[in-house]
Amino acid sequence: MDALQSVRETLKDYDLDDISIATIGSHSALQIFRGAREEGFKTVCICTKGRDKLYKRFKLVDEFIYVKSLKDILDEGVQARLRDLNAVVVPHGSFNAYINQSEMEEKFRVPLVGNRTLLKWETSRHLQHKWLSEAGLRVPKIYDKIDDIDGLVFVKFPGARGGKGYFIVDSPEAYDGKMADMIEKGLVTEEVAKKPYIQEYIIGVSVYPHYFYSALSGEIELIGIDKRYESSVDGIDRIPVPEQLAQKINPSFTIVGNFPMVVRESLLDKYFEMGEQIVAKSKKIASPGAVGPFCLETIVTEDLDVVAFEISARIVAGCNVNIGYSPYTYLSYGEPMYMGKRIAREIKEAVKSGELSKVVT
Ligand code: AMP
Ligand code: AMP
């Protein structure tokens, strides 16, 4: 039996009056728990010993499941416990940071809010690019050959934590020089250097929209928007340029936090259309297509062109800026609404209408 069939079978045994919402204790777990509580669900936190402390401070967790390592979420014992708790699991960024998504897709036999095949797509830059471009969004050009570099490019590497080792150059010669420097400084290993991902550098400002696609109503919602605060890149402008040059500073992109954001009202239509294009394409990629939260990373140029360079098929931590509500959810709901609560609301509605299998895979 494949995972999807297995999840369908599992749902038949669930006590629908006693569903709990589970996630790993990190990333955006606090708002997932808070949202679950507000919609009347019990909460389950899967975490390593020591990580429970933070979640206990906020008193939002009913049950802890302790694991030695987060990938142990795939252990049969942990999965059985989750099923005993009638748990539906909400995936977030730590799931793809710490758990192999192919294994998750096949071996995790607990209902997962969202589409597990799309979660796997998200872990590949090439598949993300395919999804975004075939959906019809404007995307940065990808360079397959170093010799083709003909303008400003962003060079990224697989598994580069916090963008350490990423660099920006504008010619093949500059690439060779910078790469040698990165290897010498130990920021990139020779092995990793063989697999660069070279992307056109888009000049503009970053805008990260958070969407929710309701598989029940077929409607798309804009839940909020954020922008990031990254170290050291967002601190470099405090250093005068001569010292920047003398120190040969290489910016890194370690995420530290996020800021809430709104865009010019006239850009909103564009963002809704992009969300709709993503959903339409997702249905062709992996049935049933996008389910629940998905988020984009975009850059808006001076001509107000929107270029999308990353997609997440789940809640992103940037949603944390809108715990409570965002300007956009206030417009639509007139009551507190944020991604964690929106997810729980969807589960509640699905249980009520007997359609839980539409919002989990
Ligand atoms: P943490 O719980 O802080 O260890 O983060 C778990 C995973 O989520 C790591 O892969 C982080 O890089 C990622 N992450 C945490 N917070 C953010 C954020 N605000 N934006 C993007 N990624 C994040
Ligand atoms: P990433 O690790 O891909 O999220 O990117 C790290 C940082 O670089 C973020 O601040 C992004 O906004 C920025 N960034 C990523 N790709 C591009 C691009 N193609 N052009 C300009 N900025 C980018």
mmCIF file of C-alpha atoms and ligand atoms in Angstrom:
data_model
loop_
_atom_site.group_PDB
_atom_site.id
_atom_site.type_symbol
_atom_site.label_atom_id
_atom_site.label_comp_id
_atom_site.label_asym_id
_atom_site.label_seq_id
_atom_site.Cartn_x
_atom_site.Cartn_y
_atom_site.Cartn_z
ATOM 1 C CA MET A 1 0.000 0.000 0.000
ATOM 2 C CA ASP A 2 1.442 3.401 -0.875
ATOM 3 C CA ALA A 3 1.613 6.237 1.638
ATOM 4 C CA LEU A 4 -1.434 8.030 0.271
ATOM 5 C CA GLN A 5 -3.654 4.951 0.482
ATOM 6 C CA SER A 6 -2.236 4.213 3.901
ATOM 7 C CA VAL A 7 -3.108 7.740 5.102
ATOM 8 C CA ARG A 8 -6.650 7.334 3.748
ATOM 9 C CA GLU A 9 -6.982 4.066 5.684
ATOM 10 C CA THR A 10 -5.596 5.717 8.820
ATOM 11 C CA LEU A 11 -8.155 8.500 8.594
ATOM 12 C CA LYS A 12 -10.959 5.924 8.665
ATOM 13 C CA ASP A 13 -9.778 4.850 12.128
ATOM 14 C CA TYR A 14 -9.420 8.396 13.474
ATOM 15 C CA ASP A 15 -11.771 9.704 16.114
ATOM 16 C CA LEU A 16 -12.832 12.895 14.329
ATOM 17 C CA ASP A 17 -14.080 14.432 17.573
ATOM 18 C CA ASP A 18 -10.629 14.123 19.088
ATOM 19 C CA ILE A 19 -8.183 15.279 16.410
ATOM 20 C CA SER A 20 -4.902 16.775 17.534
ATOM 21 C CA ILE A 21 -2.534 18.984 15.565
ATOM 22 C CA ALA A 22 1.132 17.992 15.733
ATOM 23 C CA THR A 23 4.373 19.504 14.561
ATOM 24 C CA ILE A 24 8.075 19.573 15.294
ATOM 25 C CA GLY A 25 9.037 22.055 18.032
ATOM 26 C CA SER A 26 10.879 24.739 16.033
ATOM 27 C CA HIS A 27 10.498 27.213 13.134
ATOM 28 C CA SER A 28 6.807 28.247 13.268
ATOM 29 C CA ALA A 29 5.543 25.729 15.823
ATOM 30 C CA LEU A 30 4.317 28.354 18.293
ATOM 31 C CA GLN A 31 1.782 29.789 15.891
ATOM 32 C CA ILE A 32 0.749 26.330 14.687
ATOM 33 C CA PHE A 33 -0.010 25.371 18.318
ATOM 34 C CA ARG A 34 -1.722 28.655 19.106
ATOM 35 C CA GLY A 35 -3.869 28.385 15.979
ATOM 36 C CA ALA A 36 -4.758 24.794 16.823
ATOM 37 C CA ARG A 37 -5.809 25.773 20.347
ATOM 38 C CA GLU A 38 -7.910 28.674 19.089
ATOM 39 C CA GLU A 39 -9.805 26.323 16.797
ATOM 40 C CA GLY A 40 -10.368 23.789 19.577
ATOM 41 C CA PHE A 41 -7.699 21.152 18.845
ATOM 42 C CA LYS A 42 -5.244 19.458 21.158
ATOM 43 C CA THR A 43 -1.566 20.066 20.352
ATOM 44 C CA VAL A 44 1.357 17.683 20.079
ATOM 45 C CA CYS A 45 4.986 18.800 19.966
ATOM 46 C CA ILE A 46 7.634 16.446 18.602
ATOM 47 C CA CYS A 47 11.068 17.560 19.769
ATOM 48 C CA THR A 48 14.453 16.642 21.114
ATOM 49 C CA LYS A 49 15.088 16.916 24.865
ATOM 50 C CA GLY A 50 15.860 20.505 25.761
ATOM 51 C CA ARG A 51 13.807 22.011 22.944
ATOM 52 C CA ASP A 52 10.647 21.457 25.031
ATOM 53 C CA LYS A 53 11.686 24.251 27.411
ATOM 54 C CA LEU A 54 10.685 27.038 25.057
ATOM 55 C CA TYR A 55 7.324 25.445 24.269
ATOM 56 C CA LYS A 56 6.598 24.908 27.962
ATOM 57 C CA ARG A 57 7.122 28.613 28.582
ATOM 58 C CA PHE A 58 4.248 29.438 26.242
ATOM 59 C CA LYS A 59 1.981 26.668 27.618
ATOM 60 C CA LEU A 60 0.549 25.818 24.221
ATOM 61 C CA VAL A 61 1.384 22.096 24.098
ATOM 62 C CA ASP A 62 -0.786 19.268 25.446
ATOM 63 C CA GLU A 63 1.541 16.390 24.667
ATOM 64 C CA PHE A 64 5.268 16.093 23.965
ATOM 65 C CA ILE A 65 6.790 13.276 21.944
ATOM 66 C CA TYR A 66 10.541 13.156 22.507
ATOM 67 C CA VAL A 67 12.930 11.962 19.819
ATOM 68 C CA LYS A 68 16.742 11.628 19.826
ATOM 69 C CA SER A 69 16.965 13.180 16.392
ATOM 70 C CA LEU A 70 14.231 14.831 14.344
ATOM 71 C CA LYS A 71 14.492 12.233 11.602
ATOM 72 C CA ASP A 72 13.221 9.699 14.179
ATOM 73 C CA ILE A 73 9.787 11.102 13.401
ATOM 74 C CA LEU A 74 9.839 8.349 10.754
ATOM 75 C CA ASP A 75 10.276 5.624 13.410
ATOM 76 C CA GLU A 76 7.344 3.273 13.599
ATOM 77 C CA GLY A 77 6.902 3.913 17.343
ATOM 78 C CA VAL A 78 6.634 7.668 16.880
ATOM 79 C CA GLN A 79 4.244 7.286 13.971
ATOM 80 C CA ALA A 80 2.064 4.864 15.947
ATOM 81 C CA ARG A 81 1.912 7.324 18.853
ATOM 82 C CA LEU A 82 0.867 10.112 16.484
ATOM 83 C CA ARG A 83 -1.883 7.929 15.049
ATOM 84 C CA ASP A 84 -3.047 7.027 18.580
ATOM 85 C CA LEU A 85 -3.408 10.751 19.218
ATOM 86 C CA ASN A 86 -5.480 11.135 16.005
ATOM 87 C CA ALA A 87 -2.806 13.563 14.910
ATOM 88 C CA VAL A 88 -2.602 15.501 11.699
ATOM 89 C CA VAL A 89 0.911 16.821 11.222
ATOM 90 C CA VAL A 90 1.671 20.326 9.977
ATOM 91 C CA PRO A 91 5.028 20.409 8.166
ATOM 92 C CA HIS A 92 7.281 23.473 8.355
ATOM 93 C CA GLY A 93 10.854 24.420 7.442
ATOM 94 C CA SER A 94 12.505 22.035 9.898
ATOM 95 C CA PHE A 95 10.890 19.078 8.164
ATOM 96 C CA ASN A 96 12.889 19.592 4.995
ATOM 97 C CA ALA A 97 15.953 20.890 6.841
ATOM 98 C CA TYR A 98 16.288 17.761 8.982
ATOM 99 C CA ILE A 99 14.283 14.950 7.351
ATOM 100 C CA ASN A 100 14.872 13.395 3.951
ATOM 101 C CA GLN A 101 11.751 14.301 1.995
ATOM 102 C CA SER A 102 11.807 11.213 -0.259
ATOM 103 C CA GLU A 103 11.761 9.053 2.860
ATOM 104 C CA MET A 104 9.096 11.268 4.375
ATOM 105 C CA GLU A 105 6.960 10.943 1.234
ATOM 106 C CA GLU A 106 7.143 7.163 1.281
ATOM 107 C CA LYS A 107 7.529 6.151 4.912
ATOM 108 C CA PHE A 108 5.511 8.669 6.882
ATOM 109 C CA ARG A 109 2.097 7.091 7.321
ATOM 110 C CA VAL A 110 0.492 9.862 9.334
ATOM 111 C CA PRO A 111 -1.794 12.465 7.718
ATOM 112 C CA LEU A 112 0.245 15.487 6.672
ATOM 113 C CA VAL A 113 -1.429 18.849 6.013
ATOM 114 C CA GLY A 114 -0.378 19.754 2.478
ATOM 115 C CA ASN A 115 0.883 17.787 -0.486
ATOM 116 C CA ARG A 116 3.861 15.572 0.333
ATOM 117 C CA THR A 117 5.034 15.343 -3.281
ATOM 118 C CA LEU A 118 5.214 19.140 -3.521
ATOM 119 C CA LEU A 119 7.165 19.199 -0.249
ATOM 120 C CA LYS A 120 9.712 17.017 -1.992
ATOM 121 C CA TRP A 121 9.777 19.329 -5.037
ATOM 122 C CA GLU A 122 10.602 22.164 -2.729
ATOM 123 C CA THR A 123 13.897 20.546 -1.704
ATOM 124 C CA SER A 124 15.303 20.788 -5.245
ATOM 125 C CA ARG A 125 16.243 24.199 -6.653
ATOM 126 C CA HIS A 126 15.811 22.827 -10.180
ATOM 127 C CA LEU A 127 12.317 21.523 -9.491
ATOM 128 C CA GLN A 128 11.347 24.797 -7.788
ATOM 129 C CA HIS A 129 12.555 26.703 -10.839
ATOM 130 C CA LYS A 130 10.573 24.377 -13.123
ATOM 131 C CA TRP A 131 7.399 24.851 -11.050
ATOM 132 C CA LEU A 132 7.753 28.646 -10.967
ATOM 133 C CA SER A 133 8.688 29.085 -14.632
ATOM 134 C CA GLU A 134 6.139 26.629 -16.019
ATOM 135 C CA ALA A 135 3.488 28.348 -13.915
ATOM 136 C CA GLY A 136 4.289 31.419 -16.022
ATOM 137 C CA LEU A 137 6.031 33.500 -13.357
ATOM 138 C CA ARG A 138 9.064 35.584 -14.210
ATOM 139 C CA VAL A 139 12.126 33.814 -12.798
ATOM 140 C CA PRO A 140 15.858 34.627 -12.724
ATOM 141 C CA LYS A 141 17.849 33.223 -15.634
ATOM 142 C CA ILE A 142 19.831 30.097 -14.704
ATOM 143 C CA TYR A 143 23.359 29.712 -16.056
ATOM 144 C CA ASP A 144 24.460 26.157 -16.849
ATOM 145 C CA LYS A 145 27.982 27.161 -17.835
ATOM 146 C CA ILE A 146 30.381 29.493 -16.072
ATOM 147 C CA ASP A 147 31.537 30.854 -19.450
ATOM 148 C CA ASP A 148 27.996 32.081 -20.134
ATOM 149 C CA ILE A 149 28.051 34.569 -17.222
ATOM 150 C CA ASP A 150 27.302 37.901 -18.894
ATOM 151 C CA GLY A 151 26.025 40.059 -16.037
ATOM 152 C CA LEU A 152 25.557 40.107 -12.284
ATOM 153 C CA VAL A 153 24.934 36.576 -10.977
ATOM 154 C CA PHE A 154 24.308 34.998 -7.610
ATOM 155 C CA VAL A 155 26.257 31.771 -7.048
ATOM 156 C CA LYS A 156 24.638 29.415 -4.541
ATOM 157 C CA PHE A 157 25.596 25.973 -3.289
ATOM 158 C CA PRO A 158 23.633 22.992 -2.015
ATOM 159 C CA GLY A 159 23.389 22.780 1.753
ATOM 160 C CA ALA A 160 25.090 26.171 2.234
ATOM 161 C CA ARG A 161 23.852 27.018 5.720
ATOM 162 C CA GLY A 162 22.773 30.620 5.963
ATOM 163 C CA GLY A 163 24.154 31.337 2.523
ATOM 164 C CA LYS A 164 27.751 31.120 3.812
ATOM 165 C CA GLY A 165 29.824 30.651 0.705
ATOM 166 C CA TYR A 166 27.268 32.269 -1.629
ATOM 167 C CA PHE A 167 28.822 34.994 -3.746
ATOM 168 C CA ILE A 168 27.987 37.603 -6.353
ATOM 169 C CA VAL A 169 30.124 38.123 -9.493
ATOM 170 C CA ASP A 170 29.716 39.561 -12.981
ATOM 171 C CA SER A 171 32.043 37.618 -15.315
ATOM 172 C CA PRO A 172 33.644 34.164 -15.757
ATOM 173 C CA GLU A 173 37.017 35.643 -14.703
ATOM 174 C CA ALA A 174 35.555 37.127 -11.530
ATOM 175 C CA TYR A 175 33.883 33.763 -10.878
ATOM 176 C CA ASP A 176 37.198 31.877 -11.049
ATOM 177 C CA GLY A 177 38.915 34.378 -8.741
ATOM 178 C CA LYS A 178 36.114 34.400 -6.202
ATOM 179 C CA MET A 179 35.742 30.634 -6.208
ATOM 180 C CA ALA A 180 39.468 30.163 -5.539
ATOM 181 C CA ASP A 181 39.174 32.668 -2.679
ATOM 182 C CA MET A 182 36.152 30.860 -1.208
ATOM 183 C CA ILE A 183 37.919 27.496 -1.310
ATOM 184 C CA GLU A 184 41.034 28.998 0.253
ATOM 185 C CA LYS A 185 38.981 30.543 3.054
ATOM 186 C CA GLY A 186 37.310 27.159 3.640
ATOM 187 C CA LEU A 187 33.845 28.601 2.919
ATOM 188 C CA VAL A 188 33.309 26.169 0.049
ATOM 189 C CA THR A 189 34.768 22.672 -0.252
ATOM 190 C CA GLU A 190 36.251 21.468 -3.567
ATOM 191 C CA GLU A 191 33.437 18.907 -3.735
ATOM 192 C CA VAL A 192 30.654 21.476 -3.263
ATOM 193 C CA ALA A 193 32.392 23.869 -5.680
ATOM 194 C CA LYS A 194 31.634 21.385 -8.470
ATOM 195 C CA LYS A 195 27.886 21.948 -8.034
ATOM 196 C CA PRO A 196 27.260 25.692 -8.272
ATOM 197 C CA TYR A 197 23.771 26.991 -8.887
ATOM 198 C CA ILE A 198 24.246 30.191 -10.856
ATOM 199 C CA GLN A 199 21.297 32.525 -10.961
ATOM 200 C CA GLU A 200 20.829 35.945 -12.515
ATOM 201 C CA TYR A 201 21.098 38.534 -9.711
ATOM 202 C CA ILE A 202 17.894 40.544 -9.616
ATOM 203 C CA ILE A 203 18.281 44.136 -8.535
ATOM 204 C CA GLY A 204 15.303 45.273 -6.547
ATOM 205 C CA VAL A 205 13.708 44.713 -3.144
ATOM 206 C CA SER A 206 12.586 41.438 -1.661
ATOM 207 C CA VAL A 207 8.922 40.700 -0.957
ATOM 208 C CA TYR A 208 7.909 37.326 0.492
ATOM 209 C CA PRO A 209 4.157 36.653 0.202
ATOM 210 C CA HIS A 210 2.376 33.898 2.170
ATOM 211 C CA TYR A 211 -0.613 32.208 0.553
ATOM 212 C CA PHE A 212 -3.273 29.778 1.631
ATOM 213 C CA TYR A 213 -5.090 27.710 -0.965
ATOM 214 C CA SER A 214 -8.258 26.144 0.357
ATOM 215 C CA ALA A 215 -8.835 22.758 -1.211
ATOM 216 C CA LEU A 216 -12.356 22.971 0.260
ATOM 217 C CA SER A 217 -13.453 26.265 -1.293
ATOM 218 C CA GLY A 218 -11.023 26.398 -4.240
ATOM 219 C CA GLU A 219 -10.064 29.945 -3.212
ATOM 220 C CA ILE A 220 -6.692 31.494 -2.746
ATOM 221 C CA GLU A 221 -5.962 33.875 0.146
ATOM 222 C CA LEU A 222 -3.069 36.222 0.796
ATOM 223 C CA ILE A 223 -2.336 35.691 4.487
ATOM 224 C CA GLY A 224 0.567 38.111 4.829
ATOM 225 C CA ILE A 225 3.886 39.363 3.524
ATOM 226 C CA ASP A 226 7.311 39.652 5.125
ATOM 227 C CA LYS A 227 10.855 40.592 4.323
ATOM 228 C CA ARG A 228 13.939 39.135 5.958
ATOM 229 C CA TYR A 229 16.657 40.390 8.230
ATOM 230 C CA GLU A 230 19.859 38.534 7.416
ATOM 231 C CA SER A 231 23.300 38.572 8.979
ATOM 232 C CA SER A 232 25.701 39.818 7.866
ATOM 233 C CA VAL A 233 24.339 41.218 4.608
ATOM 234 C CA ASP A 234 21.832 43.559 6.291
ATOM 235 C CA GLY A 235 24.538 44.977 8.564
ATOM 236 C CA ILE A 236 27.212 45.650 5.974
ATOM 237 C CA ASP A 237 25.852 49.057 5.005
ATOM 238 C CA ARG A 238 26.835 50.340 8.490
ATOM 239 C CA ILE A 239 30.490 49.910 7.557
ATOM 240 C CA PRO A 240 31.983 52.642 5.351
ATOM 241 C CA VAL A 241 32.821 51.452 1.816
ATOM 242 C CA PRO A 242 36.636 51.856 2.079
ATOM 243 C CA GLU A 243 36.677 49.528 5.113
ATOM 244 C CA GLN A 244 34.338 47.103 3.368
ATOM 245 C CA LEU A 245 36.780 46.938 0.476
ATOM 246 C CA ALA A 246 39.865 46.696 2.696
ATOM 247 C CA GLN A 247 38.365 43.846 4.727
ATOM 248 C CA LYS A 248 37.181 41.993 1.584
ATOM 249 C CA ILE A 249 33.911 41.298 3.351
ATOM 250 C CA ASN A 250 31.888 38.381 2.005
ATOM 251 C CA PRO A 251 28.259 38.827 2.938
ATOM 252 C CA SER A 252 26.455 35.838 4.431
ATOM 253 C CA PHE A 253 22.689 35.432 4.609
ATOM 254 C CA THR A 254 22.014 33.849 7.996
ATOM 255 C CA ILE A 255 18.369 34.437 8.762
ATOM 256 C CA VAL A 256 17.907 36.231 12.067
ATOM 257 C CA GLY A 257 14.357 37.505 11.798
ATOM 258 C CA ASN A 258 11.647 38.958 9.617
ATOM 259 C CA PHE A 259 9.715 42.185 9.224
ATOM 260 C CA PRO A 260 6.025 42.452 8.379
ATOM 261 C CA MET A 261 5.298 44.175 5.125
ATOM 262 C CA VAL A 262 2.559 45.513 2.892
ATOM 263 C CA VAL A 263 2.934 46.210 -0.816
ATOM 264 C CA ARG A 264 1.465 49.017 -2.898
ATOM 265 C CA GLU A 265 -2.193 48.189 -3.321
ATOM 266 C CA SER A 266 -1.849 48.099 -7.107
ATOM 267 C CA LEU A 267 0.667 45.231 -6.799
ATOM 268 C CA LEU A 268 -1.786 43.006 -4.951
ATOM 269 C CA ASP A 269 -3.596 41.888 -8.100
ATOM 270 C CA LYS A 270 -0.293 40.695 -9.513
ATOM 271 C CA TYR A 271 0.473 38.722 -6.351
ATOM 272 C CA PHE A 272 -2.960 37.065 -6.381
ATOM 273 C CA GLU A 273 -2.526 36.128 -10.044
ATOM 274 C CA MET A 274 0.885 34.641 -9.312
ATOM 275 C CA GLY A 275 -0.624 32.562 -6.514
ATOM 276 C CA GLU A 276 -3.329 31.323 -8.869
ATOM 277 C CA GLN A 277 -0.757 30.413 -11.508
ATOM 278 C CA ILE A 278 1.229 28.447 -8.915
ATOM 279 C CA VAL A 279 -1.879 26.543 -7.838
ATOM 280 C CA ALA A 280 -2.880 25.769 -11.445
ATOM 281 C CA LYS A 281 0.586 24.378 -12.199
ATOM 282 C CA SER A 282 0.717 22.416 -8.922
ATOM 283 C CA LYS A 283 -2.341 20.432 -10.011
ATOM 284 C CA LYS A 284 -0.416 19.285 -13.080
ATOM 285 C CA ILE A 285 2.704 18.443 -11.076
ATOM 286 C CA ALA A 286 1.190 16.319 -8.337
ATOM 287 C CA SER A 287 -2.454 15.527 -7.707
ATOM 288 C CA PRO A 288 -4.329 17.006 -5.850
ATOM 289 C CA GLY A 289 -2.032 20.043 -6.252
ATOM 290 C CA ALA A 290 -1.314 22.711 -3.667
ATOM 291 C CA VAL A 291 -3.102 22.186 -0.374
ATOM 292 C CA GLY A 292 -3.111 24.882 2.309
ATOM 293 C CA PRO A 293 -0.080 27.120 2.816
ATOM 294 C CA PHE A 294 2.553 27.935 0.227
ATOM 295 C CA CYS A 295 4.906 30.897 0.034
ATOM 296 C CA LEU A 296 7.046 32.667 -2.518
ATOM 297 C CA GLU A 297 10.299 34.580 -2.385
ATOM 298 C CA THR A 298 10.206 37.410 -4.876
ATOM 299 C CA ILE A 299 12.150 40.498 -5.826
ATOM 300 C CA VAL A 300 10.387 43.543 -7.250
ATOM 301 C CA THR A 301 12.447 45.563 -9.721
ATOM 302 C CA GLU A 302 12.333 49.326 -10.282
ATOM 303 C CA ASP A 303 9.923 48.681 -13.189
ATOM 304 C CA LEU A 304 7.639 46.811 -10.766
ATOM 305 C CA ASP A 305 8.359 43.490 -12.421
ATOM 306 C CA VAL A 306 7.994 40.698 -9.907
ATOM 307 C CA VAL A 307 10.628 37.958 -10.161
ATOM 308 C CA ALA A 308 10.104 34.769 -8.153
ATOM 309 C CA PHE A 309 13.193 32.823 -7.111
ATOM 310 C CA GLU A 310 11.976 30.353 -4.499
ATOM 311 C CA ILE A 311 8.811 28.545 -3.439
ATOM 312 C CA SER A 312 7.913 26.680 -0.241
ATOM 313 C CA ALA A 313 5.005 24.238 -0.287
ATOM 314 C CA ARG A 314 4.210 24.873 3.397
ATOM 315 C CA ILE A 315 4.143 27.502 6.125
ATOM 316 C CA VAL A 316 7.315 29.637 6.237
ATOM 317 C CA ALA A 317 8.789 31.222 9.363
ATOM 318 C CA GLY A 318 8.128 34.665 7.873
ATOM 319 C CA CYS A 319 4.459 34.001 8.741
ATOM 320 C CA ASN A 320 5.486 34.557 12.371
ATOM 321 C CA VAL A 321 5.370 38.313 11.769
ATOM 322 C CA ASN A 322 1.596 38.080 11.500
ATOM 323 C CA ILE A 323 0.716 36.036 14.579
ATOM 324 C CA GLY A 324 -2.602 37.634 15.502
ATOM 325 C CA TYR A 325 -3.439 39.050 12.127
ATOM 326 C CA SER A 326 -1.971 40.736 9.088
ATOM 327 C CA PRO A 327 -3.499 43.751 7.342
ATOM 328 C CA TYR A 328 -4.724 41.344 4.657
ATOM 329 C CA THR A 329 -6.365 38.818 6.964
ATOM 330 C CA TYR A 330 -7.977 41.700 8.841
ATOM 331 C CA LEU A 331 -9.535 42.829 5.563
ATOM 332 C CA SER A 332 -10.856 39.345 4.786
ATOM 333 C CA TYR A 333 -11.785 38.090 8.230
ATOM 334 C CA GLY A 334 -12.220 41.044 10.568
ATOM 335 C CA GLU A 335 -11.049 38.763 13.365
ATOM 336 C CA PRO A 336 -7.606 37.481 14.342
ATOM 337 C CA MET A 337 -6.378 35.188 11.561
ATOM 338 C CA TYR A 338 -2.829 34.066 10.799
ATOM 339 C CA MET A 339 -1.322 31.080 9.042
ATOM 340 C CA GLY A 340 -1.305 28.717 12.046
ATOM 341 C CA LYS A 341 -4.932 29.503 12.794
ATOM 342 C CA ARG A 342 -5.931 29.395 9.110
ATOM 343 C CA ILE A 343 -4.516 25.868 8.856
ATOM 344 C CA ALA A 344 -6.432 24.782 11.960
ATOM 345 C CA ARG A 345 -9.616 26.459 10.667
ATOM 346 C CA GLU A 346 -9.322 24.456 7.429
ATOM 347 C CA ILE A 347 -8.944 21.214 9.378
ATOM 348 C CA LYS A 348 -11.978 22.118 11.486
ATOM 349 C CA GLU A 349 -14.088 22.899 8.403
ATOM 350 C CA ALA A 350 -12.907 19.695 6.706
ATOM 351 C CA VAL A 351 -13.836 17.586 9.731
ATOM 352 C CA LYS A 352 -17.262 19.248 9.847
ATOM 353 C CA SER A 353 -17.974 18.574 6.162
ATOM 354 C CA GLY A 354 -16.455 15.083 6.168
ATOM 355 C CA GLU A 355 -13.683 16.137 3.775
ATOM 356 C CA LEU A 356 -10.549 15.724 5.894
ATOM 357 C CA SER A 357 -8.980 13.606 3.155
ATOM 358 C CA LYS A 358 -9.007 16.711 0.925
ATOM 359 C CA VAL A 359 -6.617 18.651 3.143
ATOM 360 C CA VAL A 360 -4.087 15.958 4.026
ATOM 361 C CA THR A 361 -1.928 13.559 2.046
HETATM 362 P P1 AMP B 1 15.472 26.741 14.000
HETATM 363 O O1 AMP B 1 14.258 26.198 14.685
HETATM 364 O O2 AMP B 1 15.702 28.202 14.240
HETATM 365 O O3 AMP B 1 16.667 25.883 14.266
HETATM 366 O O4 AMP B 1 15.217 26.634 12.446
HETATM 367 C C1 AMP B 1 14.820 25.446 11.841
HETATM 368 C C2 AMP B 1 14.966 25.570 10.337
HETATM 369 O O5 AMP B 1 14.108 26.600 9.846
HETATM 370 C C3 AMP B 1 16.367 25.955 9.870
HETATM 371 O O6 AMP B 1 16.592 25.289 8.652
HETATM 372 C C4 AMP B 1 16.278 27.454 9.668
HETATM 373 O O7 AMP B 1 17.188 27.921 8.680
HETATM 374 C C5 AMP B 1 14.846 27.628 9.200
HETATM 375 N N1 AMP B 1 14.324 28.927 9.654
HETATM 376 C C6 AMP B 1 14.072 29.288 10.928
HETATM 377 N N2 AMP B 1 13.597 30.543 10.993
HETATM 378 C C7 AMP B 1 13.557 30.988 9.723
HETATM 379 C C8 AMP B 1 13.120 32.229 9.112
HETATM 380 N N3 AMP B 1 12.674 33.240 9.849
HETATM 381 N N4 AMP B 1 13.185 32.313 7.760
HETATM 382 C C9 AMP B 1 13.638 31.284 7.019
HETATM 383 N N5 AMP B 1 14.057 30.115 7.526
HETATM 384 C C10 AMP B 1 14.007 29.955 8.853
HETATM 385 P P1 AMP B 2 18.322 32.216 -0.420
HETATM 386 O O1 AMP B 2 19.274 31.485 0.488
HETATM 387 O O2 AMP B 2 18.180 31.609 -1.778
HETATM 388 O O3 AMP B 2 16.975 32.486 0.236
HETATM 389 O O4 AMP B 2 18.953 33.664 -0.673
HETATM 390 C C1 AMP B 2 19.665 34.424 0.284
HETATM 391 C C2 AMP B 2 19.465 35.913 0.076
HETATM 392 O O5 AMP B 2 19.764 36.341 -1.243
HETATM 393 C C3 AMP B 2 18.069 36.468 0.334
HETATM 394 O O6 AMP B 2 18.230 37.716 0.983
HETATM 395 C C4 AMP B 2 17.460 36.687 -1.006
HETATM 396 O O7 AMP B 2 16.557 37.754 -0.989
HETATM 397 C C5 AMP B 2 18.678 37.003 -1.859
HETATM 398 N N1 AMP B 2 18.560 36.439 -3.207
HETATM 399 C C6 AMP B 2 18.408 35.117 -3.504
HETATM 400 N N2 AMP B 2 18.387 34.929 -4.850
HETATM 401 C C7 AMP B 2 18.532 36.150 -5.414
HETATM 402 C C8 AMP B 2 18.609 36.608 -6.766
HETATM 403 N N3 AMP B 2 18.526 35.764 -7.799
HETATM 404 N N4 AMP B 2 18.795 37.930 -6.976
HETATM 405 C C9 AMP B 2 18.930 38.778 -5.924
HETATM 406 N N5 AMP B 2 18.870 38.411 -4.635
HETATM 407 C C10 AMP B 2 18.672 37.113 -4.357
#
